[in-house]
Amino acid sequence: MRKTDFSGQTCPVARSLGEVGDWWSLLIVRDALNGVSRFSDFQRSLGCARNILSTRLAKLVEAGVMTTGPASDGSPYHEYRLTEKGKALRIVLVALRQWGEAHLFDDREERLQLVDVRDGEPVAPLELRAHDGRVLSVDDVGIQSAAGAVRLAGDEAPAAS
């Protein structure tokens, strides 16, 4: 299957998915945020084929999400490290995680919990907020074009977007 190039899209969601939208890439970033840095450790954690992992890691490095460097312990291995661009994906993964917790697990199912490292308390749900701090519902959000036209976020997008 050939991948569609979204780099020219005016939609930031499409461009973002074009860069890091496949599940392996997001799982690699998740693991890197949790301290994984070596190829073998990514492979052990993810259980994916070497060629897939190698391709995804190379793509993340090319996109500036990760960088490579010598192992911090002085061994002959290389490590993958998140750049600031890669670290900024934490909020995306937290949002995806919280959506999954709310919609894909039943209350009795065990799952890992995201906590504040300072005090061990659960992280609060993410919220959309207006420029003045008001909490926004999905129905309170619209999309504005450069020409100033506003449409509700749930409205059908034009075919060219």
Coordinates of N, CA, C and O in Angstrom, one line a residue:
M1 N 0.8 -1.2 0.0 CA 0.0 0.0 0.0 C 0.9 1.2 0.0 O 1.8 1.4 0.8
R2 N 0.7 2.2 -0.9 CA 1.4 3.4 -1.0 C 0.9 4.4 0.0 O -0.4 4.6 0.1
K3 N 1.7 5.1 0.6 CA 1.3 6.1 1.6 C 1.0 7.4 0.9 O 1.7 7.9 0.0
T4 N -0.1 8.1 1.3 CA -0.5 9.4 0.8 C 0.4 10.5 1.4 O 0.6 10.4 2.6
D5 N 0.8 11.4 0.6 CA 1.6 12.5 1.2 C 0.7 13.7 1.6 O 0.0 14.2 0.8
F6 N 0.7 13.9 2.9 CA -0.2 15.0 3.5 C 0.6 16.3 3.7 O 0.0 17.2 4.3
S7 N 1.9 16.4 3.3 CA 2.7 17.5 3.7 C 2.2 18.8 3.1 O 2.5 19.9 3.6
G8 N 1.4 18.8 2.1 CA 0.8 20.0 1.5 C -0.6 20.4 2.0 O -1.1 21.4 1.6
Q9 N -1.1 19.6 2.9 CA -2.5 19.8 3.4 C -2.5 21.1 4.2 O -1.6 21.4 4.9
T10 N -3.7 21.7 4.2 CA -3.9 22.9 5.1 C -4.4 22.4 6.5 O -4.4 23.2 7.4
C11 N -4.7 21.2 6.6 CA -5.2 20.6 7.9 C -4.0 20.1 8.7 O -3.3 19.2 8.3
P12 N -3.8 20.7 9.9 CA -2.7 20.3 10.8 C -2.8 18.8 11.2 O -1.8 18.2 11.4
V13 N -4.0 18.3 11.3 CA -4.2 16.9 11.7 C -3.7 16.0 10.6 O -2.9 15.0 10.9
A14 N -4.0 16.3 9.4 CA -3.5 15.5 8.3 C -2.0 15.5 8.2 O -1.3 14.5 8.0
R15 N -1.4 16.7 8.3 CA 0.1 16.8 8.3 C 0.7 16.0 9.4 O 1.7 15.3 9.2
S16 N 0.1 16.1 10.6 CA 0.7 15.4 11.8 C 0.6 13.9 11.6 O 1.6 13.2 11.8
L17 N -0.5 13.4 11.0 CA -0.6 12.0 10.8 C 0.3 11.5 9.7 O 0.8 10.4 9.8
G18 N 0.6 12.4 8.7 CA 1.6 12.1 7.7 C 3.0 11.9 8.3 O 3.8 11.1 7.8
E19 N 3.3 12.6 9.3 CA 4.6 12.5 10.0 C 4.7 11.4 11.0 O 5.7 10.7 11.0
V20 N 3.7 11.2 11.9 CA 3.8 10.3 13.0 C 2.6 9.4 13.2 O 2.3 8.9 14.2
G21 N 1.8 9.3 12.1 CA 0.4 8.7 12.3 C 0.3 7.2 12.3 O -0.8 6.7 12.6
D22 N 1.3 6.5 11.9 CA 1.2 5.0 12.0 C 1.4 4.6 13.4 O 2.1 5.2 14.2
W23 N 0.8 3.4 13.8 CA 0.8 3.0 15.1 C 2.2 2.7 15.6 O 2.5 2.9 16.8
W24 N 3.0 2.1 14.8 CA 4.4 1.8 15.2 C 5.1 3.0 15.7 O 5.8 3.0 16.7
S25 N 5.0 4.1 14.9 CA 5.7 5.3 15.3 C 5.3 5.9 16.6 O 6.1 6.3 17.4
L26 N 4.0 5.9 16.8 CA 3.5 6.4 18.1 C 3.9 5.5 19.3 O 4.2 6.0 20.4
L27 N 3.9 4.2 19.0 CA 4.3 3.3 20.1 C 5.8 3.4 20.4 O 6.3 3.3 21.5
I28 N 6.6 3.7 19.4 CA 8.0 3.9 19.6 C 8.2 5.2 20.4 O 9.0 5.2 21.4
V29 N 7.5 6.3 20.1 CA 7.6 7.5 20.8 C 7.1 7.2 22.3 O 7.8 7.7 23.2
R30 N 6.0 6.5 22.5 CA 5.6 6.1 23.8 C 6.7 5.5 24.6 O 7.0 5.8 25.7
D31 N 7.4 4.5 24.0 CA 8.4 3.8 24.7 C 9.6 4.7 25.0 O 10.2 4.6 26.0
A32 N 9.9 5.5 24.0 CA 11.1 6.5 24.2 C 10.7 7.4 25.4 O 11.6 7.8 26.2
L33 N 9.5 7.9 25.5 CA 9.1 8.7 26.6 C 9.2 8.0 27.9 O 9.4 8.6 29.0
N34 N 9.1 6.7 27.9 CA 9.2 5.9 29.1 C 10.7 5.3 29.3 O 10.9 4.4 30.1
G35 N 11.6 5.9 28.5 CA 13.0 5.6 28.8 C 13.7 4.6 27.9 O 14.9 4.3 28.0
V36 N 13.0 4.0 26.9 CA 13.6 3.1 26.0 C 14.4 3.8 25.0 O 14.0 4.9 24.5
S37 N 15.7 3.4 24.7 CA 16.5 4.1 23.8 C 17.3 3.2 22.8 O 17.8 3.7 21.8
R38 N 17.4 1.9 23.1 CA 18.1 1.0 22.2 C 17.2 0.2 21.3 O 16.1 -0.2 21.7
F39 N 17.7 -0.1 20.1 CA 17.0 -0.8 19.1 C 16.4 -2.1 19.7 O 15.2 -2.4 19.6
S40 N 17.3 -2.9 20.3 CA 16.9 -4.2 20.9 C 15.8 -4.0 21.9 O 14.9 -4.9 22.0
D41 N 15.8 -3.0 22.7 CA 14.8 -2.8 23.7 C 13.5 -2.3 23.1 O 12.4 -2.8 23.6
F42 N 13.5 -1.5 22.1 CA 12.3 -1.2 21.3 C 11.7 -2.5 20.8 O 10.5 -2.7 20.9
Q43 N 12.5 -3.3 20.1 CA 12.0 -4.5 19.5 C 11.4 -5.5 20.6 O 10.4 -6.0 20.4
R44 N 12.1 -5.6 21.7 CA 11.6 -6.5 22.8 C 10.2 -5.9 23.3 O 9.3 -6.7 23.5
S45 N 10.1 -4.6 23.5 CA 8.9 -4.0 24.0 C 7.7 -4.1 23.0 O 6.6 -4.4 23.4
L46 N 8.0 -3.8 21.8 CA 7.0 -3.7 20.7 C 6.7 -5.1 20.1 O 5.6 -5.3 19.6
G47 N 7.7 -6.0 20.0 CA 7.4 -7.2 19.3 C 7.3 -7.1 17.8 O 6.7 -8.0 17.2
C48 N 7.8 -6.1 17.2 CA 7.6 -5.9 15.8 C 8.9 -6.4 15.1 O 9.9 -6.6 15.7
A49 N 8.7 -6.7 13.8 CA 9.8 -7.2 13.0 C 10.9 -6.1 12.9 O 10.7 -4.9 12.9
R50 N 12.2 -6.6 12.8 CA 13.3 -5.7 12.7 C 13.2 -4.7 11.6 O 13.6 -3.5 11.8
N51 N 12.8 -5.2 10.4 CA 12.7 -4.3 9.3 C 11.7 -3.2 9.5 O 11.9 -2.0 9.1
I52 N 10.6 -3.5 10.1 CA 9.5 -2.5 10.4 C 10.1 -1.5 11.4 O 10.0 -0.3 11.2
L53 N 10.7 -2.0 12.5 CA 11.2 -1.1 13.5 C 12.3 -0.2 12.9 O 12.3 1.0 13.2
S54 N 13.2 -0.8 12.1 CA 14.3 0.0 11.5 C 13.8 1.1 10.6 O 14.2 2.3 10.7
T55 N 12.8 0.8 9.8 CA 12.1 1.8 8.9 C 11.5 2.9 9.7 O 11.6 4.1 9.4
R56 N 10.7 2.6 10.7 CA 10.0 3.6 11.6 C 11.0 4.5 12.3 O 10.8 5.7 12.4
L57 N 12.0 3.9 12.9 CA 13.0 4.7 13.6 C 13.7 5.6 12.6 O 13.9 6.8 13.0
A58 N 14.1 5.1 11.5 CA 14.7 6.0 10.5 C 13.8 7.2 10.1 O 14.3 8.3 9.9
K59 N 12.5 6.9 9.9 CA 11.6 7.9 9.6 C 11.5 8.9 10.7 O 11.4 10.2 10.4
L60 N 11.4 8.5 11.9 CA 11.3 9.4 13.0 C 12.6 10.3 13.2 O 12.5 11.5 13.5
V61 N 13.8 9.7 12.9 CA 15.0 10.5 12.9 C 15.0 11.5 11.7 O 15.3 12.7 11.9
E62 N 14.6 11.1 10.5 CA 14.5 12.0 9.4 C 13.5 13.1 9.6 O 13.7 14.2 9.2
A63 N 12.4 12.8 10.3 CA 11.4 13.9 10.6 C 11.8 14.8 11.8 O 11.1 15.7 12.1
G64 N 12.9 14.5 12.4 CA 13.4 15.3 13.5 C 12.7 15.0 14.8 O 12.8 15.8 15.8
V65 N 12.0 13.9 14.9 CA 11.3 13.5 16.2 C 12.3 12.8 17.1 O 12.2 12.9 18.3
M66 N 13.3 12.1 16.5 CA 14.3 11.5 17.3 C 15.6 11.8 16.7 O 15.7 12.2 15.5
T67 N 16.7 11.5 17.5 CA 18.0 11.6 17.0 C 18.8 10.4 17.5 O 18.3 9.7 18.3
T68 N 19.9 10.1 16.9 CA 20.7 9.0 17.3 C 22.1 9.5 17.8 O 22.5 10.6 17.5
G69 N 22.7 8.7 18.7 CA 24.0 9.1 19.2 C 24.6 7.9 19.9 O 23.9 6.8 20.1
P70 N 25.8 8.0 20.3 CA 26.5 6.9 21.0 C 25.8 6.6 22.3 O 25.1 7.5 22.9
A71 N 25.9 5.4 22.7 CA 25.2 4.9 24.0 C 25.8 5.7 25.2 O 27.0 5.9 25.2
S72 N 24.9 6.0 26.1 CA 25.3 6.8 27.2 C 26.2 6.0 28.2 O 27.0 6.6 29.0
D73 N 26.2 4.7 28.1 CA 27.1 3.9 29.0 C 28.5 3.6 28.4 O 29.2 2.8 28.9
G74 N 28.8 4.2 27.2 CA 30.1 4.0 26.6 C 30.2 2.7 25.8 O 31.2 2.4 25.2
S75 N 29.1 1.9 25.7 CA 29.2 0.7 24.9 C 29.2 1.1 23.4 O 28.9 2.2 23.0
P76 N 29.4 0.1 22.5 CA 29.5 0.4 21.1 C 28.1 0.6 20.4 O 28.0 0.8 19.2
Y77 N 27.1 0.5 21.2 CA 25.7 0.6 20.6 C 25.4 2.1 20.4 O 26.0 3.0 21.0
H78 N 24.3 2.3 19.6 CA 23.8 3.6 19.5 C 22.4 3.7 20.2 O 21.8 2.7 20.4
E79 N 22.1 4.9 20.6 CA 20.8 5.1 21.3 C 20.0 6.1 20.5 O 20.5 6.9 19.8
Y80 N 18.7 5.9 20.6 CA 17.7 6.8 20.0 C 17.2 7.7 21.1 O 16.8 7.2 22.2
R81 N 17.2 9.0 20.9 CA 16.7 10.0 21.9 C 15.7 10.9 21.2 O 15.8 11.3 20.1
L82 N 14.7 11.2 22.0 CA 13.6 12.1 21.5 C 14.2 13.5 21.5 O 14.9 14.0 22.4
T83 N 13.9 14.3 20.4 CA 14.2 15.7 20.3 C 13.1 16.4 21.1 O 12.1 15.8 21.5
E84 N 13.1 17.8 21.1 CA 12.1 18.5 21.7 C 10.8 18.3 20.9 O 9.7 18.2 21.5
K85 N 10.9 18.2 19.6 CA 9.7 17.9 18.8 C 9.1 16.6 19.2 O 7.9 16.5 19.2
G86 N 9.9 15.6 19.4 CA 9.4 14.3 19.8 C 8.8 14.3 21.2 O 7.7 13.7 21.5
K87 N 9.5 15.0 22.2 CA 8.9 15.1 23.5 C 7.6 15.8 23.5 O 6.7 15.5 24.4
A88 N 7.4 16.7 22.6 CA 6.1 17.5 22.5 C 4.9 16.5 22.2 O 3.8 16.9 22.4
L89 N 5.2 15.3 21.7 CA 4.1 14.4 21.4 C 3.6 13.8 22.6 O 2.5 13.1 22.6
R90 N 4.2 14.0 23.8 CA 3.6 13.4 25.0 C 2.1 13.8 25.2 O 1.3 13.0 25.6
I91 N 1.8 15.1 25.0 CA 0.4 15.5 25.2 C -0.5 14.8 24.2 O -1.6 14.5 24.6
V92 N -0.1 14.5 23.0 CA -0.9 13.8 22.0 C -1.1 12.4 22.6 O -2.3 11.9 22.5
L93 N -0.1 11.7 23.1 CA -0.2 10.4 23.6 C -1.1 10.3 24.9 O -1.8 9.4 25.1
V94 N -1.0 11.4 25.7 CA -1.8 11.4 26.9 C -3.3 11.6 26.5 O -4.1 10.9 27.0
A95 N -3.6 12.4 25.5 CA -4.9 12.5 25.0 C -5.4 11.2 24.4 O -6.6 10.8 24.7
L96 N -4.6 10.5 23.6 CA -5.0 9.2 23.1 C -5.2 8.2 24.2 O -6.2 7.5 24.2
R97 N -4.3 8.2 25.1 CA -4.5 7.3 26.3 C -5.8 7.6 27.1 O -6.5 6.6 27.4
Q98 N -6.1 8.8 27.4 CA -7.3 9.1 28.1 C -8.5 8.8 27.3 O -9.5 8.3 27.9
W99 N -8.5 9.0 26.0 CA -9.6 8.6 25.2 C -9.8 7.1 25.3 O -10.9 6.6 25.5
G100 N -8.7 6.3 25.2 CA -8.8 4.9 25.2 C -9.3 4.4 26.6 O -10.1 3.5 26.7
E101 N -8.8 5.0 27.7 CA -9.3 4.6 29.0 C -10.8 4.9 29.1 O -11.5 4.0 29.7
A102 N -11.3 5.9 28.6 CA -12.7 6.3 28.7 C -13.6 5.4 27.8 O -14.7 5.2 28.1
H103 N -13.1 5.0 26.7 CA -13.9 4.3 25.7 C -13.6 2.9 25.3 O -14.4 2.2 24.7
L104 N -12.4 2.4 25.8 CA -12.0 1.0 25.3 C -11.8 0.0 26.5 O -11.4 -1.1 26.2
F105 N -12.0 0.5 27.7 CA -11.8 -0.4 28.8 C -13.1 -0.4 29.6 O -13.8 0.6 29.7
D106 N -13.4 -1.5 30.3 CA -14.5 -1.4 31.2 C -13.9 -1.2 32.6 O -12.7 -1.3 32.8
D107 N -14.7 -0.8 33.5 CA -14.3 -0.3 34.8 C -13.5 -1.4 35.6 O -12.7 -1.0 36.4
R108 N -13.8 -2.6 35.3 CA -13.1 -3.7 36.1 C -11.7 -4.1 35.5 O -11.0 -4.8 36.1
E109 N -11.5 -3.6 34.3 CA -10.2 -4.0 33.6 C -9.0 -3.3 34.2 O -9.0 -2.1 34.4
E110 N -8.0 -4.0 34.5 CA -6.7 -3.4 35.0 C -6.0 -2.7 33.9 O -6.0 -3.2 32.7
R111 N -5.4 -1.6 34.2 CA -4.5 -0.9 33.2 C -3.5 -0.1 34.0 O -3.7 0.2 35.2
L112 N -2.5 0.3 33.3 CA -1.4 1.1 33.9 C -2.0 2.5 34.0 O -2.8 3.0 33.2
Q113 N -1.6 3.2 35.1 CA -2.2 4.6 35.4 C -1.1 5.6 35.2 O 0.1 5.4 35.6
L114 N -1.5 6.7 34.5 CA -0.6 7.8 34.3 C -0.6 8.7 35.6 O -1.7 9.1 36.0
V115 N 0.5 8.9 36.2 CA 0.6 9.7 37.5 C 1.6 10.8 37.4 O 2.5 10.8 36.6
D116 N 1.4 11.8 38.2 CA 2.3 12.9 38.4 C 3.5 12.4 39.2 O 3.3 11.8 40.3
V117 N 4.7 12.5 38.7 CA 5.9 11.9 39.4 C 6.2 12.5 40.7 O 6.8 11.9 41.6
R118 N 5.8 13.8 40.9 CA 6.1 14.5 42.1 C 5.3 13.9 43.3 O 5.9 13.6 44.4
D119 N 4.0 13.6 43.1 CA 3.2 13.1 44.3 C 2.5 11.8 44.0 O 1.8 11.3 44.9
G120 N 2.7 11.2 42.9 CA 2.1 9.9 42.6 C 0.6 9.9 42.4 O 0.0 8.9 42.2
E121 N 0.0 11.1 42.3 CA -1.5 11.2 42.0 C -1.8 11.1 40.5 O -1.0 11.5 39.7
P122 N -3.0 10.6 40.2 CA -3.3 10.5 38.8 C -3.3 11.8 38.0 O -3.7 12.8 38.6
V123 N -3.0 11.8 36.8 CA -3.0 13.0 35.9 C -4.5 13.3 35.6 O -5.3 12.4 35.3
A124 N -4.8 14.6 35.7 CA -6.2 15.0 35.5 C -6.5 14.9 34.0 O -5.6 15.0 33.1
P125 N -7.8 14.7 33.6 CA -8.1 14.6 32.2 C -7.8 15.9 31.5 O -7.9 17.0 32.1
L126 N -7.3 15.8 30.3 CA -7.0 17.0 29.4 C -8.4 17.6 29.1 O -9.4 17.0 28.9
E127 N -8.3 18.9 28.9 CA -9.5 19.7 28.6 C -9.1 20.7 27.5 O -8.0 21.3 27.5
L128 N -10.1 21.0 26.6 CA -10.0 22.1 25.7 C -10.3 23.4 26.4 O -11.4 23.5 27.1
R129 N -9.5 24.4 26.3 CA -9.8 25.7 27.0 C -9.7 26.8 26.0 O -8.9 26.8 25.1
A130 N -10.6 27.8 26.2 CA -10.6 29.0 25.4 C -9.4 29.9 25.8 O -8.7 29.7 26.9
H131 N -9.1 31.0 25.1 CA -8.0 31.9 25.4 C -8.2 32.5 26.8 O -7.2 32.9 27.4
D132 N -9.4 32.6 27.3 CA -9.6 33.2 28.6 C -9.7 32.1 29.7 O -10.0 32.4 30.9
G133 N -9.4 30.8 29.4 CA -9.4 29.8 30.4 C -10.7 29.0 30.5 O -10.7 28.0 31.3
R134 N -11.8 29.4 29.9 CA -13.0 28.7 29.9 C -12.8 27.3 29.4 O -12.2 27.1 28.4
V135 N -13.5 26.3 30.0 CA -13.5 24.9 29.5 C -14.4 24.9 28.3 O -15.6 25.4 28.4
L136 N -14.0 24.3 27.2 CA -14.8 24.3 25.9 C -15.3 22.8 25.7 O -14.5 21.9 25.9
S137 N -16.5 22.7 25.3 CA -17.0 21.4 24.8 C -16.7 21.3 23.4 O -16.3 22.2 22.7
V138 N -16.9 20.1 22.8 CA -16.6 19.8 21.4 C -17.5 20.8 20.6 O -17.1 21.3 19.5
D139 N -18.7 21.0 21.0 CA -19.6 21.9 20.3 C -19.2 23.4 20.3 O -19.8 24.2 19.6
D140 N -18.3 23.8 21.2 CA -17.9 25.1 21.3 C -16.7 25.5 20.4 O -16.2 26.6 20.4
V141 N -16.2 24.5 19.6 CA -15.0 24.6 18.8 C -15.4 24.7 17.4 O -16.1 23.9 16.9
G142 N -14.8 25.6 16.6 CA -14.9 25.7 15.2 C -13.6 25.8 14.5 O -12.5 25.8 15.2
I143 N -13.6 25.8 13.2 CA -12.3 25.8 12.4 C -12.4 27.1 11.6 O -13.5 27.3 10.9
Q144 N -11.4 27.9 11.6 CA -11.4 29.1 10.8 C -10.4 29.1 9.7 O -9.2 28.7 10.0
S145 N -10.8 29.4 8.5 CA -9.8 29.5 7.4 C -9.1 30.8 7.5 O -9.4 31.7 8.2
A146 N -8.0 30.9 6.7 CA -7.3 32.2 6.6 C -8.1 33.3 6.1 O -7.9 34.5 6.5
A147 N -9.2 33.0 5.3 CA -10.1 34.1 4.9 C -11.1 34.5 6.0 O -11.9 35.4 5.8
G148 N -11.1 33.8 7.1 CA -11.9 34.2 8.2 C -13.2 33.4 8.3 O -14.0 33.6 9.2
A149 N -13.5 32.5 7.3 CA -14.7 31.7 7.4 C -14.7 30.7 8.5 O -13.6 30.0 8.7
V150 N -15.7 30.7 9.3 CA -15.7 29.7 10.5 C -16.8 28.7 10.2 O -17.9 29.0 9.8
R151 N -16.4 27.4 10.5 CA -17.4 26.4 10.4 C -17.2 25.5 11.7 O -16.2 25.5 12.3
L152 N -18.3 24.9 12.1 CA -18.2 24.0 13.3 C -17.3 22.9 13.0 O -17.2 22.4 11.9
A153 N -16.6 22.4 14.0 CA -15.7 21.3 13.9 C -16.3 20.1 13.3 O -15.7 19.3 12.6
G154 N -17.6 19.8 13.6 CA -18.2 18.6 13.1 C -18.8 18.7 11.7 O -19.2 17.8 11.1
D155 N -18.8 20.0 11.1 CA -19.3 20.1 9.7 C -18.4 19.4 8.7 O -17.2 19.2 9.0
E156 N -19.0 19.0 7.6 CA -18.2 18.4 6.6 C -17.1 19.3 6.1 O -17.3 20.5 5.8
A157 N -15.9 18.8 5.9 CA -14.8 19.5 5.4 C -14.9 19.6 3.9 O -15.4 18.7 3.2
P158 N -14.5 20.7 3.3 CA -14.5 20.8 1.8 C -13.6 19.7 1.2 O -12.6 19.3 1.9
A159 N -13.9 19.2 0.0 CA -13.2 18.1 -0.6 C -11.7 18.4 -0.7 O -10.9 17.5 -0.6
A160 N -11.3 19.6 -0.8 CA -9.9 20.0 -1.0 C -9.1 20.0 0.3 O -7.9 20.2 0.2
S161 N -9.7 19.9 1.4 CA -8.9 20.1 2.7 C -8.2 18.9 3.2 O -8.3 17.9 2.9

